[in-house]
Short mmCIF file of N, CA and C in Angstrom, two decimals:
data_model
loop_
_atom_site.label_atom_id
_atom_site.label_comp_id
_atom_site.label_asym_id
_atom_site.label_seq_id
_atom_site.Cartn_x
_atom_site.Cartn_y
_atom_site.Cartn_z
N MET P 12 10.42 9.21 6.40
CA MET P 12 10.32 10.26 5.31
C MET P 12 11.09 9.97 4.68
N GLU P 13 10.84 10.06 3.04
CA GLU P 13 12.26 9.64 2.27
C GLU P 13 13.09 10.41 2.14
N ALA P 14 14.24 10.49 1.42
CA ALA P 14 15.38 11.47 1.27
C ALA P 14 14.72 12.03 -0.05
N MET P 15 14.88 13.29 -0.09
CA MET P 15 14.37 13.61 -1.76
C MET P 15 16.19 14.09 -2.30
N ASP P 16 15.78 14.84 -3.53
CA ASP P 16 16.98 15.17 -4.29
C ASP P 16 17.59 16.61 -4.07
N SER P 17 18.32 16.79 -3.01
CA SER P 17 18.80 18.38 -2.91
C SER P 17 19.44 18.91 -3.61
N GLU P 18 19.91 18.46 -5.28
CA GLU P 18 20.08 19.22 -6.55
C GLU P 18 19.41 19.23 -7.05
N CYS P 19 17.85 19.18 -6.38
CA CYS P 19 16.64 19.14 -7.65
C CYS P 19 16.50 21.03 -7.68
N LYS P 20 16.88 21.19 -9.13
CA LYS P 20 16.40 22.65 -9.46
C LYS P 20 15.67 23.53 -9.72
N VAL P 21 14.32 22.91 -9.19
CA VAL P 21 12.77 23.08 -8.91
C VAL P 21 12.51 23.53 -7.57
N CYS P 22 12.96 22.63 -6.82
CA CYS P 22 12.30 22.33 -5.13
C CYS P 22 13.92 22.72 -4.25
N GLY P 23 15.11 22.49 -4.67
CA GLY P 23 16.05 22.74 -3.64
C GLY P 23 16.01 21.58 -2.79
N GLY P 24 14.69 20.64 -2.90
CA GLY P 24 15.41 19.41 -2.06
C GLY P 24 14.19 19.60 -0.61
N THR P 25 12.94 20.40 -1.05
CA THR P 25 11.84 20.43 0.09
C THR P 25 11.40 19.51 -0.36
N GLY P 26 10.74 19.70 -1.62
CA GLY P 26 9.86 18.16 -2.02
C GLY P 26 8.75 19.00 -2.93
N TRP P 27 8.68 20.75 -2.35
CA TRP P 27 7.51 21.62 -2.58
C TRP P 27 8.07 22.56 -4.08
N LYS P 28 7.27 23.04 -4.71
CA LYS P 28 7.14 23.63 -6.04
C LYS P 28 6.07 24.60 -5.84
N SER P 29 6.49 26.14 -6.16
CA SER P 29 5.78 27.27 -5.76
C SER P 29 4.99 27.04 -7.71
N LEU P 30 3.81 27.33 -7.28
CA LEU P 30 2.51 27.49 -8.30
C LEU P 30 2.49 29.29 -8.62
N PRO P 31 2.45 28.80 -10.03
CA PRO P 31 1.88 30.72 -10.78
C PRO P 31 1.01 31.54 -9.68
N ALA P 32 1.09 32.68 -9.30
CA ALA P 32 0.55 33.07 -8.80
C ALA P 32 -1.42 33.66 -9.32
N GLU P 33 -2.44 33.36 -8.66
CA GLU P 33 -3.58 33.40 -10.09
C GLU P 33 -3.96 35.01 -9.76
N ALA P 34 -5.08 35.67 -10.81
CA ALA P 34 -5.07 37.28 -10.69
C ALA P 34 -5.90 37.24 -9.41
N ALA P 35 -5.72 38.44 -9.21
CA ALA P 35 -6.49 38.72 -7.69
C ALA P 35 -8.38 38.73 -8.19
N PRO P 36 -8.41 38.28 -6.99
CA PRO P 36 -10.21 38.22 -6.76
C PRO P 36 -10.43 39.48 -6.82
N ALA P 37 -11.82 39.44 -7.09
CA ALA P 37 -12.59 40.95 -7.40
C ALA P 37 -12.73 41.37 -5.53
N SER P 38 -12.77 41.06 -4.78
CA SER P 38 -12.85 41.54 -3.64
C SER P 38 -11.43 42.58 -3.31
N GLY P 39 -10.33 42.07 -4.01
CA GLY P 39 -9.02 42.94 -4.18
C GLY P 39 -7.82 42.50 -2.92
N LYS P 40 -8.77 41.62 -2.45
CA LYS P 40 -7.64 40.91 -1.23
C LYS P 40 -6.33 39.80 -2.27
N LYS P 41 -5.05 40.13 -1.59
CA LYS P 41 -3.73 39.25 -2.58
C LYS P 41 -4.48 37.66 -2.16
N PRO P 42 -4.22 37.06 -3.51
CA PRO P 42 -4.15 35.75 -3.68
C PRO P 42 -3.06 35.03 -3.05
N SER P 43 -3.48 33.74 -1.87
CA SER P 43 -2.73 33.21 -1.00
C SER P 43 -1.78 32.33 -2.29
N PRO P 44 -0.58 32.04 -1.67
CA PRO P 44 0.82 31.64 -2.18
C PRO P 44 0.14 30.19 -2.39
N LYS P 45 0.51 29.01 -3.77
CA LYS P 45 0.11 28.02 -3.37
C LYS P 45 1.40 26.62 -3.92
N VAL P 46 1.58 26.19 -3.40
CA VAL P 46 2.45 25.02 -3.67
C VAL P 46 1.86 23.69 -4.23
N ALA P 47 2.82 22.89 -4.76
CA ALA P 47 2.40 21.49 -5.18
C ALA P 47 3.25 20.19 -5.06
N ARG P 48 3.41 19.43 -4.84
CA ARG P 48 4.55 18.50 -4.56
C ARG P 48 5.81 18.42 -6.00
N CYS P 49 6.83 18.49 -5.98
CA CYS P 49 7.68 18.87 -7.28
C CYS P 49 7.55 17.37 -7.74
N ASP P 50 8.15 17.35 -9.01
CA ASP P 50 8.05 16.04 -9.67
C ASP P 50 9.35 15.07 -9.05
N CYS P 51 9.84 15.87 -8.57
CA CYS P 51 11.24 14.92 -7.98
C CYS P 51 11.02 14.43 -6.98
N ARG P 52 10.00 14.52 -5.86
CA ARG P 52 9.12 13.70 -5.61
C ARG P 52 8.08 13.07 -5.78
N ILE P 53 7.56 13.13 -6.73
CA ILE P 53 6.86 12.19 -6.68
C ILE P 53 7.04 11.18 -8.12
N SER P 54 8.26 11.08 -8.56
CA SER P 54 9.11 10.59 -9.15
C SER P 54 9.77 9.02 -8.13
N ALA P 55 10.04 10.32 -6.83
CA ALA P 55 10.37 9.15 -5.55
C ALA P 55 9.57 7.93 -4.96
N LYS P 56 8.56 8.92 -5.08
CA LYS P 56 7.49 7.93 -4.87
C LYS P 56 7.00 6.66 -5.84
N THR P 57 6.85 6.93 -6.81
CA THR P 57 6.69 5.65 -7.63
C THR P 57 7.56 5.17 -7.32
N ASN P 58 8.99 5.07 -7.65
CA ASN P 58 9.75 4.51 -7.19
C ASN P 58 10.21 3.03 -6.05
N ARG P 59 9.12 4.05 -5.04
CA ARG P 59 9.61 3.35 -3.61
C ARG P 59 8.60 2.42 -4.07
N LEU P 60 6.99 2.87 -4.51
CA LEU P 60 6.23 1.73 -4.69
C LEU P 60 6.51 0.85 -5.55
N LEU P 61 7.30 0.66 -6.66
CA LEU P 61 7.79 0.04 -7.23
C LEU P 61 8.78 -1.68 -6.36
N ALA P 62 9.56 -0.47 -5.79
CA ALA P 62 10.30 -1.28 -4.84
C ALA P 62 9.56 -2.46 -4.46
N ASN P 63 8.83 -1.52 -3.25
CA ASN P 63 7.82 -1.95 -1.93
C ASN P 63 7.23 -3.27 -2.52
N ALA P 64 6.80 -3.22 -4.37
CA ALA P 64 5.90 -4.31 -4.46
C ALA P 64 6.43 -5.13 -5.44
N ARG P 65 8.01 -5.26 -4.90
CA ARG P 65 8.94 -6.67 -5.68
C ARG P 65 8.66 -7.10 -6.34
N ILE P 66 8.34 -6.05 -7.61
CA ILE P 66 8.16 -7.15 -8.73
C ILE P 66 8.86 -7.32 -9.13
N PRO P 67 9.18 -8.62 -10.06
CA PRO P 67 10.56 -9.05 -10.62
C PRO P 67 11.09 -8.27 -12.03
N LYS P 68 12.24 -8.43 -11.64
CA LYS P 68 13.48 -6.85 -12.92
C LYS P 68 12.70 -7.60 -14.54
N ARG P 69 11.99 -9.01 -14.52
CA ARG P 69 11.34 -8.92 -15.99
C ARG P 69 10.45 -8.09 -16.36
N TYR P 70 9.97 -7.28 -15.34
CA TYR P 70 8.76 -6.58 -15.37
C TYR P 70 8.94 -5.50 -15.42
N GLU P 71 10.28 -4.67 -15.34
CA GLU P 71 10.71 -3.69 -15.51
C GLU P 71 10.40 -2.63 -16.69
N HIS P 72 10.37 -3.13 -18.14
CA HIS P 72 10.02 -2.63 -18.62
C HIS P 72 8.87 -2.47 -19.36
N CYS P 73 7.56 -2.77 -17.83
CA CYS P 73 6.38 -2.82 -18.62
C CYS P 73 5.96 -1.62 -18.57
N SER P 74 5.05 -0.93 -19.65
CA SER P 74 4.12 0.42 -19.26
C SER P 74 3.24 0.50 -20.60
N LEU P 75 2.23 1.22 -19.90
CA LEU P 75 0.59 1.13 -20.53
C LEU P 75 0.93 1.57 -21.97
N GLU P 76 1.90 2.05 -22.46
CA GLU P 76 2.15 2.10 -23.92
C GLU P 76 2.74 0.59 -24.64
N SER P 77 3.88 0.19 -24.22
CA SER P 77 4.19 -1.39 -24.50
C SER P 77 3.01 -2.55 -24.37
N PHE P 78 1.90 -2.26 -23.89
CA PHE P 78 1.11 -3.29 -23.43
C PHE P 78 0.76 -3.75 -25.21
N HIS P 79 0.51 -5.35 -25.58
CA HIS P 79 0.20 -5.55 -26.45
C HIS P 79 -1.33 -5.86 -26.60
N THR P 80 -2.09 -5.91 -27.39
CA THR P 80 -3.66 -6.37 -27.29
C THR P 80 -3.42 -7.26 -28.27
N GLU P 81 -2.67 -7.79 -29.32
CA GLU P 81 -2.54 -8.93 -29.88
C GLU P 81 -2.49 -10.44 -29.50
N PHE P 82 -2.88 -11.15 -29.37
CA PHE P 82 -2.51 -12.62 -28.53
C PHE P 82 -3.34 -13.60 -29.37
N GLU P 83 -2.62 -14.76 -29.34
CA GLU P 83 -3.21 -15.81 -30.40
C GLU P 83 -4.16 -16.09 -29.21
N GLY P 84 -5.63 -16.68 -29.79
CA GLY P 84 -6.61 -17.04 -29.27
C GLY P 84 -7.78 -15.93 -29.08
N ARG P 85 -8.50 -15.68 -28.57
CA ARG P 85 -9.81 -15.23 -28.60
C ARG P 85 -9.47 -14.07 -27.26
N HIS P 86 -8.61 -13.63 -26.88
CA HIS P 86 -8.43 -12.88 -25.68
C HIS P 86 -8.21 -11.69 -26.27
N GLU P 87 -7.99 -10.68 -28.07
CA GLU P 87 -7.75 -9.64 -28.45
C GLU P 87 -8.55 -8.69 -27.63
N ALA P 88 -10.03 -8.98 -27.79
CA ALA P 88 -10.98 -7.92 -27.39
C ALA P 88 -10.81 -7.36 -25.81
N SER P 89 -10.79 -8.94 -24.53
CA SER P 89 -10.94 -8.49 -23.88
C SER P 89 -9.48 -7.88 -23.18
N LEU P 90 -8.65 -8.07 -24.48
CA LEU P 90 -7.40 -7.63 -23.60
C LEU P 90 -6.85 -5.84 -23.63
N ALA P 91 -8.00 -6.02 -25.20
CA ALA P 91 -8.17 -4.10 -25.58
C ALA P 91 -8.94 -3.69 -24.33
N LYS P 92 -9.94 -4.38 -24.01
CA LYS P 92 -10.61 -3.47 -23.23
C LYS P 92 -9.69 -3.38 -21.66
N ALA P 93 -9.40 -4.52 -21.42
CA ALA P 93 -8.51 -4.57 -19.92
C ALA P 93 -7.25 -2.67 -20.17
N ARG P 94 -6.96 -2.60 -21.52
CA ARG P 94 -5.81 -1.52 -21.46
C ARG P 94 -6.57 -0.47 -21.46
N LEU P 95 -7.92 -0.48 -21.95
CA LEU P 95 -8.49 0.82 -21.84
C LEU P 95 -8.89 0.83 -20.39
N HIS P 96 -9.34 0.27 -19.80
CA HIS P 96 -10.02 0.64 -18.34
C HIS P 96 -8.56 0.77 -17.56
N ALA P 97 -7.46 0.13 -18.20
CA ALA P 97 -6.02 0.71 -17.25
C ALA P 97 -5.92 1.97 -17.70
N GLY P 98 -6.10 2.80 -18.73
CA GLY P 98 -5.54 4.07 -19.37
C GLY P 98 -6.63 4.91 -18.59
N LYS P 99 -7.69 4.29 -18.72
CA LYS P 99 -9.04 5.30 -18.01
C LYS P 99 -9.09 5.54 -16.30
N PHE P 100 -8.50 4.64 -15.97
CA PHE P 100 -8.13 4.62 -14.58
C PHE P 100 -7.01 5.91 -14.02
N VAL P 101 -6.00 5.44 -14.92
CA VAL P 101 -4.77 6.61 -14.69
C VAL P 101 -5.51 7.66 -14.93
N GLU P 102 -5.96 7.95 -16.02
CA GLU P 102 -6.42 9.30 -16.43
C GLU P 102 -7.85 9.92 -15.16
N GLU P 103 -8.10 9.33 -14.78
CA GLU P 103 -9.78 9.80 -13.97
C GLU P 103 -9.05 9.42 -12.26
N TYR P 104 -7.88 9.41 -12.21
CA TYR P 104 -7.56 8.87 -10.84
C TYR P 104 -7.21 10.37 -10.12
N PRO P 105 -7.59 10.10 -8.67
CA PRO P 105 -8.47 9.12 -8.03
C PRO P 105 -9.95 9.12 -8.03
N ILE P 106 -10.19 7.77 -8.14
CA ILE P 106 -11.41 7.66 -7.84
C ILE P 106 -12.09 6.94 -6.77
N GLN P 107 -12.85 7.60 -6.30
CA GLN P 107 -13.89 7.52 -4.87
C GLN P 107 -14.37 5.97 -5.14
N GLY P 108 -14.73 5.10 -4.35
CA GLY P 108 -14.97 4.33 -3.98
C GLY P 108 -15.01 3.29 -4.90
N GLN P 109 -13.61 3.18 -5.73
CA GLN P 109 -14.01 1.82 -7.11
C GLN P 109 -12.12 1.57 -7.74
N GLY P 110 -12.08 0.94 -7.47
CA GLY P 110 -10.86 0.12 -7.69
C GLY P 110 -10.87 -0.44 -8.88
N LEU P 111 -9.69 -1.43 -9.48
CA LEU P 111 -9.59 -2.14 -10.87
C LEU P 111 -9.01 -3.18 -9.99
N LEU P 112 -9.68 -4.19 -10.75
CA LEU P 112 -9.48 -6.20 -10.46
C LEU P 112 -8.87 -6.23 -11.74
N PHE P 113 -7.91 -7.04 -12.25
CA PHE P 113 -7.60 -8.02 -13.58
C PHE P 113 -7.80 -8.89 -13.43
N THR P 114 -8.13 -9.85 -13.92
CA THR P 114 -8.57 -11.28 -14.09
C THR P 114 -7.78 -12.09 -15.06
N GLY P 115 -7.17 -13.08 -15.10
CA GLY P 115 -7.44 -13.35 -16.14
C GLY P 115 -6.41 -15.12 -16.04
N SER P 116 -6.18 -15.51 -17.20
CA SER P 116 -4.79 -16.80 -17.04
C SER P 116 -3.62 -16.25 -17.22
N ILE P 117 -2.89 -17.34 -17.08
CA ILE P 117 -1.16 -16.58 -16.80
C ILE P 117 -0.87 -16.48 -17.79
N GLY P 118 -0.51 -15.64 -17.88
CA GLY P 118 0.43 -14.80 -19.35
C GLY P 118 -0.02 -13.71 -19.81
N VAL P 119 -1.13 -13.71 -19.74
CA VAL P 119 -1.91 -12.46 -20.79
C VAL P 119 -2.10 -11.09 -20.52
N GLY P 120 -0.96 -10.96 -19.10
CA GLY P 120 -0.70 -9.28 -18.85
C GLY P 120 -1.29 -8.83 -17.78
N LYS P 121 -1.48 -9.70 -17.23
CA LYS P 121 -1.90 -8.43 -15.52
C LYS P 121 -0.88 -7.78 -15.06
N THR P 122 0.01 -8.30 -14.80
CA THR P 122 1.16 -7.61 -14.33
C THR P 122 1.64 -6.59 -14.69
N HIS P 123 1.70 -6.83 -16.46
CA HIS P 123 2.15 -5.68 -17.39
C HIS P 123 1.24 -4.88 -17.09
N LEU P 124 0.21 -4.51 -16.69
CA LEU P 124 -0.98 -3.52 -16.90
C LEU P 124 -0.76 -3.07 -15.43
N ALA P 125 -0.63 -4.37 -14.37
CA ALA P 125 -0.48 -3.18 -13.06
C ALA P 125 0.77 -2.60 -13.11
N VAL P 126 1.94 -2.62 -13.28
CA VAL P 126 3.53 -1.76 -13.15
C VAL P 126 2.86 -0.84 -14.45
N GLY P 127 2.41 -0.71 -15.35
CA GLY P 127 2.28 0.74 -16.17
C GLY P 127 1.16 1.30 -15.66
N ILE P 128 0.23 0.39 -14.92
CA ILE P 128 -0.55 1.48 -14.25
C ILE P 128 0.29 2.40 -13.38
N VAL P 129 1.23 1.74 -12.63
CA VAL P 129 2.03 2.51 -11.40
C VAL P 129 2.99 3.19 -11.94
N LYS P 130 3.67 3.04 -13.24
CA LYS P 130 4.43 4.03 -13.80
C LYS P 130 3.74 5.49 -14.75
N ALA P 131 2.83 5.01 -14.56
CA ALA P 131 2.29 6.57 -15.74
C ALA P 131 2.14 7.45 -14.70
N PHE P 132 1.60 7.06 -13.69
CA PHE P 132 1.60 8.11 -12.39
C PHE P 132 3.50 8.92 -12.49
N ASP P 133 4.68 8.53 -12.62
CA ASP P 133 5.73 8.77 -12.72
C ASP P 133 5.80 10.44 -13.16
#
């Protein structure tokens, strides 16, 4: 089990935050309280995933927003398409029975996109 921020003002270190109560259903029963993972826990998970992936320091700055599709040669269209698919993957995650695979020459941005996807969940 990973350590959580005991100073977190939202969850107080539990890793869970309360969600607003929904309106009472027509049956008149009191709605059950709901909780969700606290942002501090989600952030810690992202940091752990990045650390465990052993991504070189030179990729720490990478994000989907900083991925540029301008590239000498004829790769611009495929880079733009890869960036679009990466963004769609993040927006629609989790996607059942489907993954994402980047292929291409050395230095065109595969690792940048992969790191950007992980960071997008932070």
